[in-house]
PDB file of C-alpha atoms in Angstrom:
ATOM      1  CA  MET I 581     -71.039 -67.932   8.993  1.00  0.00           C
ATOM      2  CA  PRO I 582     -69.926 -69.713  12.175  1.00  0.00           C
ATOM      3  CA  GLU I 583     -70.098 -67.845  15.825  1.00  0.00           C
ATOM      4  CA  ALA I 584     -67.744 -65.404  17.129  1.00  0.00           C
ATOM      5  CA  GLN I 585     -65.764 -67.283  19.805  1.00  0.00           C
ATOM      6  CA  ALA I 586     -66.320 -64.994  22.974  1.00  0.00           C
ATOM      7  CA  ASP I 587     -62.784 -65.120  24.030  1.00  0.00           C
ATOM      8  CA  ILE I 588     -62.534 -61.607  26.110  1.00  0.00           C
ATOM      9  CA  ALA I 589     -62.714 -61.099  29.752  1.00  0.00           C
ATOM     10  CA  ALA I 590     -65.383 -58.422  30.584  1.00  0.00           C
ATOM     11  CA  GLU I 591     -62.816 -56.728  33.307  1.00  0.00           C
ATOM     12  CA  VAL I 592     -61.581 -55.330  29.706  1.00  0.00           C
ATOM     13  CA  THR I 593     -64.541 -53.621  28.557  1.00  0.00           C
ATOM     14  CA  LEU I 594     -65.288 -52.242  32.199  1.00  0.00           C
ATOM     15  CA  ALA I 595     -62.278 -50.783  32.581  1.00  0.00           C
ATOM     16  CA  LEU I 596     -62.392 -48.990  29.227  1.00  0.00           C
ATOM     17  CA  LEU I 597     -65.896 -47.898  30.675  1.00  0.00           C
ATOM     18  CA  GLU I 598     -64.716 -47.038  34.208  1.00  0.00           C
ATOM     19  CA  ALA I 599     -61.743 -45.103  31.922  1.00  0.00           C
ATOM     20  CA  ILE I 600     -64.223 -42.577  30.055  1.00  0.00           C
ATOM     21  CA  LYS I 601     -66.021 -41.452  33.268  1.00  0.00           C
ATOM     22  CA  THR I 602     -63.158 -41.152  35.156  1.00  0.00           C
ATOM     23  CA  ARG I 603     -61.395 -39.170  32.589  1.00  0.00           C
ATOM     24  CA  ASP I 604     -64.762 -36.808  31.932  1.00  0.00           C
ATOM     25  CA  ARG I 605     -65.148 -36.438  35.712  1.00  0.00           C
ATOM     26  CA  PRO I 606     -64.472 -33.316  36.331  1.00  0.00           C
ATOM     27  CA  ARG I 607     -61.574 -32.339  38.698  1.00  0.00           C
ATOM     28  CA  GLU I 608     -63.875 -30.323  40.846  1.00  0.00           C
ATOM     29  CA  PHE I 609     -67.458 -30.157  41.768  1.00  0.00           C
ATOM     30  CA  LEU I 610     -70.199 -30.028  44.949  1.00  0.00           C
ATOM     31  CA  ASP I 611     -70.876 -32.591  46.683  1.00  0.00           C
ATOM     32  CA  ASP I 612     -74.687 -32.070  46.391  1.00  0.00           C
ATOM     33  CA  ASP I 613     -74.368 -31.265  42.032  1.00  0.00           C
ATOM     34  CA  ASP I 614     -76.074 -33.763  40.469  1.00  0.00           C
ATOM     35  CA  ILE I 615     -73.278 -33.681  37.549  1.00  0.00           C
ATOM     36  CA  TYR I 616     -75.245 -36.157  35.416  1.00  0.00           C
ATOM     37  CA  ARG I 617     -77.570 -33.673  34.641  1.00  0.00           C
ATOM     38  CA  THR I 618     -75.485 -30.666  35.022  1.00  0.00           C
ATOM     39  CA  MET I 619     -72.941 -32.351  32.403  1.00  0.00           C
ATOM     40  CA  PRO I 620     -74.588 -33.545  29.877  1.00  0.00           C
ATOM     41  CA  ARG I 621     -72.178 -33.236  27.334  1.00  0.00           C
ATOM     42  CA  ARG I 622     -69.511 -35.224  29.142  1.00  0.00           C
ATOM     43  CA  PHE I 623     -70.585 -38.863  27.954  1.00  0.00           C
ATOM     44  CA  GLY I 624     -68.068 -40.701  30.272  1.00  0.00           C
ATOM     45  CA  LEU I 625     -70.813 -39.020  32.623  1.00  0.00           C
ATOM     46  CA  SER I 626     -73.944 -40.295  30.759  1.00  0.00           C
ATOM     47  CA  ALA I 627     -76.972 -42.345  32.423  1.00  0.00           C
ATOM     48  CA  VAL I 628     -75.929 -44.872  29.032  1.00  0.00           C
ATOM     49  CA  VAL I 629     -72.638 -45.274  30.189  1.00  0.00           C
ATOM     50  CA  GLU I 630     -73.344 -45.414  34.042  1.00  0.00           C
ATOM     51  CA  ARG I 631     -75.644 -48.545  33.151  1.00  0.00           C
ATOM     52  CA  GLN I 632     -73.198 -49.998  31.112  1.00  0.00           C
ATOM     53  CA  ILE I 633     -70.368 -50.063  33.381  1.00  0.00           C
ATOM     54  CA  GLU I 634     -73.055 -51.525  36.004  1.00  0.00           C
ATOM     55  CA  LEU I 635     -74.047 -54.694  33.184  1.00  0.00           C
ATOM     56  CA  TYR I 636     -70.824 -55.170  33.089  1.00  0.00           C
ATOM     57  CA  ARG I 637     -69.636 -55.512  36.917  1.00  0.00           C
ATOM     58  CA  GLN I 638     -71.693 -58.379  36.932  1.00  0.00           C
ATOM     59  CA  ARG I 639     -70.553 -59.933  33.442  1.00  0.00           C
ATOM     60  CA  ALA I 640     -67.503 -59.590  35.272  1.00  0.00           C
ATOM     61  CA  ARG I 641     -68.469 -61.394  38.141  1.00  0.00           C
ATOM     62  CA  LYS I 642     -69.901 -64.053  36.425  1.00  0.00           C
ATOM     63  CA  ARG I 643     -66.815 -64.305  35.002  1.00  0.00           C
ATOM     64  CA  VAL I 644     -68.160 -63.695  31.112  1.00  0.00           C
ATOM     65  CA  ARG I 645     -66.337 -63.566  28.182  1.00  0.00           C
ATOM     66  CA  LEU I 646     -66.937 -61.354  25.256  1.00  0.00           C
ATOM     67  CA  THR I 647     -65.875 -61.071  21.720  1.00  0.00           C
ATOM     68  CA  THR I 648     -63.347 -59.080  19.738  1.00  0.00           C
ATOM     69  CA  ALA I 649     -66.250 -57.219  17.802  1.00  0.00           C
ATOM     70  CA  GLU I 650     -68.246 -56.581  21.453  1.00  0.00           C
ATOM     71  CA  LEU I 651     -64.358 -54.600  22.961  1.00  0.00           C
ATOM     72  CA  ALA I 652     -64.389 -53.087  19.322  1.00  0.00           C
ATOM     73  CA  ASP I 653     -67.223 -51.509  19.689  1.00  0.00           C
ATOM     74  CA  PHE I 654     -66.602 -49.524  22.795  1.00  0.00           C
ATOM     75  CA  MET I 655     -62.885 -48.725  21.596  1.00  0.00           C
ATOM     76  CA  GLU I 656     -64.775 -46.760  18.817  1.00  0.00           C
ATOM     77  CA  LEU I 657     -65.957 -44.450  20.958  1.00  0.00           C
ATOM     78  CA  VAL I 658     -62.635 -43.536  22.530  1.00  0.00           C
ATOM     79  CA  ILE I 659     -60.357 -43.567  19.510  1.00  0.00           C
ATOM     80  CA  ARG I 660     -62.741 -40.640  18.017  1.00  0.00           C
ATOM     81  CA  ARG I 661     -61.604 -38.532  20.882  1.00  0.00           C
ATOM     82  CA  PRO I 662     -58.476 -36.237  21.068  1.00  0.00           C
ATOM     83  CA  ASP I 663     -57.769 -37.526  24.509  1.00  0.00           C
ATOM     84  CA  SER I 664     -57.893 -41.277  23.906  1.00  0.00           C
ATOM     85  CA  ALA I 665     -54.541 -42.342  24.188  1.00  0.00           C
ATOM     86  CA  GLU I 666     -54.895 -41.262  27.593  1.00  0.00           C
ATOM     87  CA  ILE I 667     -58.149 -43.537  28.106  1.00  0.00           C
ATOM     88  CA  PHE I 668     -56.447 -46.408  26.983  1.00  0.00           C
ATOM     89  CA  ARG I 669     -53.477 -46.019  29.134  1.00  0.00           C
ATOM     90  CA  GLU I 670     -55.940 -45.244  32.271  1.00  0.00           C
ATOM     91  CA  MET I 671     -57.733 -48.492  31.291  1.00  0.00           C
ATOM     92  CA  GLY I 672     -54.930 -50.548  30.509  1.00  0.00           C
ATOM     93  CA  ALA I 673     -52.957 -49.505  33.933  1.00  0.00           C
ATOM     94  CA  ALA I 674     -56.355 -50.346  36.033  1.00  0.00           C
ATOM     95  CA  LEU I 675     -56.437 -53.331  34.760  1.00  0.00           C
ATOM     96  CA  ALA I 676     -52.808 -54.289  35.626  1.00  0.00           C
ATOM     97  CA  ALA I 677     -54.023 -52.737  39.156  1.00  0.00           C
ATOM     98  CA  LYS I 678     -56.450 -55.356  39.786  1.00  0.00           C
ATOM     99  CA  GLN I 679     -54.812 -58.478  38.024  1.00  0.00           C
ATOM    100  CA  LEU I 680     -51.373 -58.345  39.506  1.00  0.00           C
ATOM    101  CA  PRO I 681     -50.142 -59.048  42.372  1.00  0.00           C
ATOM    102  CA  GLY I 682     -48.285 -56.205  44.910  1.00  0.00           C
ATOM    103  CA  ARG I 683     -44.173 -56.553  44.817  1.00  0.00           C
ATOM    104  CA  ALA I 684     -42.446 -59.368  46.874  1.00  0.00           C
ATOM    105  CA  TRP I 685     -40.104 -56.938  49.297  1.00  0.00           C
ATOM    106  CA  TRP I 686     -38.150 -59.821  50.115  1.00  0.00           C
ATOM    107  CA  LEU I 687     -37.021 -60.745  46.851  1.00  0.00           C
ATOM    108  CA  PRO I 688     -34.260 -58.890  45.068  1.00  0.00           C
ATOM    109  CA  ARG I 689     -34.971 -56.995  42.064  1.00  0.00           C
ATOM    110  CA  PHE I 690     -33.814 -58.826  39.057  1.00  0.00           C
ATOM    111  CA  LEU I 691     -36.386 -62.039  40.458  1.00  0.00           C
ATOM    112  CA  ARG I 692     -39.131 -59.256  41.215  1.00  0.00           C
ATOM    113  CA  LEU I 693     -38.613 -58.555  37.504  1.00  0.00           C
ATOM    114  CA  ARG I 694     -38.915 -62.304  36.252  1.00  0.00           C
ATOM    115  CA  ARG I 695     -41.699 -62.603  38.356  1.00  0.00           C
ATOM    116  CA  THR I 696     -43.554 -59.704  36.686  1.00  0.00           C
ATOM    117  CA  LYS I 697     -42.846 -60.540  33.257  1.00  0.00           C
ATOM    118  CA  LYS I 698     -44.684 -64.120  33.637  1.00  0.00           C
ATOM    119  CA  LYS I 699     -47.503 -62.311  35.932  1.00  0.00           C
ATOM    120  CA  ILE I 700     -47.876 -59.882  32.366  1.00  0.00           C
ATOM    121  CA  ARG I 701     -48.087 -62.485  29.685  1.00  0.00           C
ATOM    122  CA  GLY I 702     -50.278 -64.640  31.704  1.00  0.00           C
ATOM    123  CA  SER I 703     -52.493 -61.790  32.875  1.00  0.00           C
ATOM    124  CA  LEU I 704     -53.041 -60.458  29.085  1.00  0.00           C
ATOM    125  CA  ARG I 705     -53.358 -64.049  27.184  1.00  0.00           C
ATOM    126  CA  GLN I 706     -56.055 -64.557  30.577  1.00  0.00           C
ATOM    127  CA  LEU I 707     -57.863 -61.059  29.801  1.00  0.00           C
ATOM    128  CA  PHE I 708     -57.602 -61.830  26.105  1.00  0.00           C
ATOM    129  CA  GLY I 709     -58.311 -65.010  25.889  1.00  0.00           C
ATOM    130  CA  ARG I 710     -55.329 -64.989  23.601  1.00  0.00           C
ATOM    131  CA  ARG I 711     -51.536 -64.736  23.718  1.00  0.00           C
ATOM    132  CA  ILE I 712     -50.757 -61.044  23.642  1.00  0.00           C
ATOM    133  CA  GLY I 713     -47.075 -60.486  22.779  1.00  0.00           C
ATOM    134  CA  GLY I 714     -43.758 -61.910  24.247  1.00  0.00           C
ATOM    135  CA  PHE I 715     -40.480 -60.928  26.152  1.00  0.00           C
ATOM    136  CA  ALA I 716     -36.994 -60.305  24.562  1.00  0.00           C
ATOM    137  CA  ALA I 717     -33.931 -60.926  25.367  1.00  0.00           C
ATOM    138  CA  GLY I 718     -33.078 -57.492  28.052  1.00  0.00           C
ATOM    139  CA  THR I 719     -34.338 -56.600  31.301  1.00  0.00           C
ATOM    140  CA  PHE I 720     -37.716 -54.988  29.536  1.00  0.00           C
ATOM    141  CA  ILE I 721     -38.562 -55.623  26.530  1.00  0.00           C
ATOM    142  CA  PHE I 722     -42.201 -56.254  25.357  1.00  0.00           C
ATOM    143  CA  GLU I 723     -42.821 -57.119  22.127  1.00  0.00           C
ATOM    144  CA  VAL I 724     -46.217 -57.692  20.224  1.00  0.00           C
ATOM    145  CA  SER I 725     -46.413 -58.495  16.572  1.00  0.00           C
ATOM    146  CA  ALA I 726     -49.825 -58.689  14.479  1.00  0.00           C
ATOM    147  CA  SER I 727     -51.151 -56.585  17.169  1.00  0.00           C
ATOM    148  CA  PRO I 728     -55.151 -56.854  17.744  1.00  0.00           C
ATOM    149  CA  PHE I 729     -54.725 -53.182  18.916  1.00  0.00           C
ATOM    150  CA  VAL I 730     -53.405 -51.899  16.033  1.00  0.00           C
ATOM    151  CA  GLN I 731     -55.929 -53.862  14.074  1.00  0.00           C
ATOM    152  CA  VAL I 732     -58.928 -51.853  15.868  1.00  0.00           C
ATOM    153  CA  ASP I 733     -57.382 -48.451  15.977  1.00  0.00           C
ATOM    154  CA  PRO I 734     -54.782 -47.993  12.770  1.00  0.00           C
ATOM    155  CA  SER I 735     -53.692 -44.642  14.566  1.00  0.00           C
ATOM    156  CA  GLY I 736     -51.704 -47.100  17.173  1.00  0.00           C
ATOM    157  CA  ASP I 737     -53.681 -44.952  20.232  1.00  0.00           C
ATOM    158  CA  ALA I 738     -55.067 -48.156  21.365  1.00  0.00           C
ATOM    159  CA  CYS I 739     -51.431 -49.547  22.548  1.00  0.00           C
ATOM    160  CA  GLU I 740     -51.243 -47.744  25.260  1.00  0.00           C
ATOM    161  CA  ILE I 741     -53.300 -50.208  26.518  1.00  0.00           C
ATOM    162  CA  VAL I 742     -50.155 -51.920  26.343  1.00  0.00           C
ATOM    163  CA  THR I 743     -48.172 -49.347  28.059  1.00  0.00           C
ATOM    164  CA  GLY I 744     -50.028 -48.364  30.619  1.00  0.00           C
ATOM    165  CA  TYR I 745     -50.490 -52.176  31.669  1.00  0.00           C
ATOM    166  CA  CYS I 746     -47.052 -52.908  31.972  1.00  0.00           C
ATOM    167  CA  GLN I 747     -46.118 -49.520  33.344  1.00  0.00           C
ATOM    168  CA  GLN I 748     -48.091 -49.920  36.339  1.00  0.00           C
ATOM    169  CA  ALA I 749     -46.751 -53.749  36.674  1.00  0.00           C
ATOM    170  CA  LEU I 750     -43.446 -52.903  37.181  1.00  0.00           C
ATOM    171  CA  ALA I 751     -43.927 -50.031  39.495  1.00  0.00           C
ATOM    172  CA  LYS I 752     -46.587 -52.108  41.542  1.00  0.00           C
ATOM    173  CA  GLY I 753     -44.287 -55.418  41.062  1.00  0.00           C
ATOM    174  CA  VAL I 754     -40.422 -54.174  40.949  1.00  0.00           C
ATOM    175  CA  ASP I 755     -39.869 -50.365  41.303  1.00  0.00           C
ATOM    176  CA  PRO I 756     -41.689 -47.652  40.813  1.00  0.00           C
ATOM    177  CA  GLY I 757     -38.282 -45.753  39.441  1.00  0.00           C
ATOM    178  CA  MET I 758     -39.265 -48.018  36.067  1.00  0.00           C
ATOM    179  CA  ARG I 759     -40.847 -46.368  32.994  1.00  0.00           C
ATOM    180  CA  VAL I 760     -42.003 -47.719  29.822  1.00  0.00           C
ATOM    181  CA  THR I 761     -42.027 -46.023  26.407  1.00  0.00           C
ATOM    182  CA  LYS I 762     -42.847 -47.826  23.499  1.00  0.00           C
ATOM    183  CA  ARG I 763     -40.373 -47.527  20.774  1.00  0.00           C
ATOM    184  CA  ARG I 764     -41.480 -48.877  17.752  1.00  0.00           C
ATOM    185  CA  CYS I 765     -45.208 -49.262  16.052  1.00  0.00           C
ATOM    186  CA  GLU I 766     -47.300 -51.331  13.716  1.00  0.00           C
ATOM    187  CA  THR I 767     -48.425 -48.098  12.774  1.00  0.00           C
ATOM    188  CA  ARG I 768     -44.886 -46.265  11.540  1.00  0.00           C
ATOM    189  CA  GLY I 769     -44.086 -49.315   9.619  1.00  0.00           C
ATOM    190  CA  ASP I 770     -42.066 -51.484  12.172  1.00  0.00           C
ATOM    191  CA  GLY I 771     -42.421 -55.545  11.941  1.00  0.00           C
ATOM    192  CA  ALA I 772     -43.789 -55.459  15.804  1.00  0.00           C
ATOM    193  CA  CYS I 773     -44.503 -52.739  18.477  1.00  0.00           C
ATOM    194  CA  ARG I 774     -41.956 -52.405  20.980  1.00  0.00           C
ATOM    195  CA  TRP I 775     -41.775 -51.369  24.636  1.00  0.00           C
ATOM    196  CA  VAL I 776     -38.830 -50.603  26.310  1.00  0.00           C
ATOM    197  CA  ALA I 777     -38.908 -50.056  29.973  1.00  0.00           C
ATOM    198  CA  ASP I 778     -35.648 -48.355  31.931  1.00  0.00           C
ATOM    199  CA  PHE I 779     -35.061 -47.014  35.139  1.00  0.00           C
ATOM    200  CA  GLY I 780     -36.367 -42.695  35.646  1.00  0.00           C
ATOM    201  CA  SER I 781     -34.064 -40.287  36.449  1.00  0.00           C
TER     202      SER I 781
END
């Protein structure tokens, strides 16, 4: 059997692990409280996750690439959780916050939007080692067919990676008033997953 190709940036798995840790961290705790000891049932606060975060930080610094199977193993840990959609959305937002540039405020909005859409396409390709979707005609209509996220998670929750990514990209690069919603999904029998952005109220 041929060796699996390592295409995915280590930053992707790091963002997922950090989202789990953030999600499981209590909102309020005492400064001198050892939360890793007192809250062992929170998986994101376990020593295992902490070690994995440090490992993938090192791999990200070295620009290590991972196989799809490696990422899928970590995603499986999230898919079983009732808050999986929120974790995947936070993961996507964190990736966009690190990967994409800030707003070029001197440009008109339509040029900021064009610039951001181009950055989204390029950055997703760089992170996942393959083309992830494309834009249809319209202000902001992003579509992904044969989604690798649906292939890993038939429930569709993993698609929230794209929701969080696009939302953060638009807030950072275009206008924080734009809101991204998922309108179609392959898990519902649609031909492609589709995200649309509109101005919020």
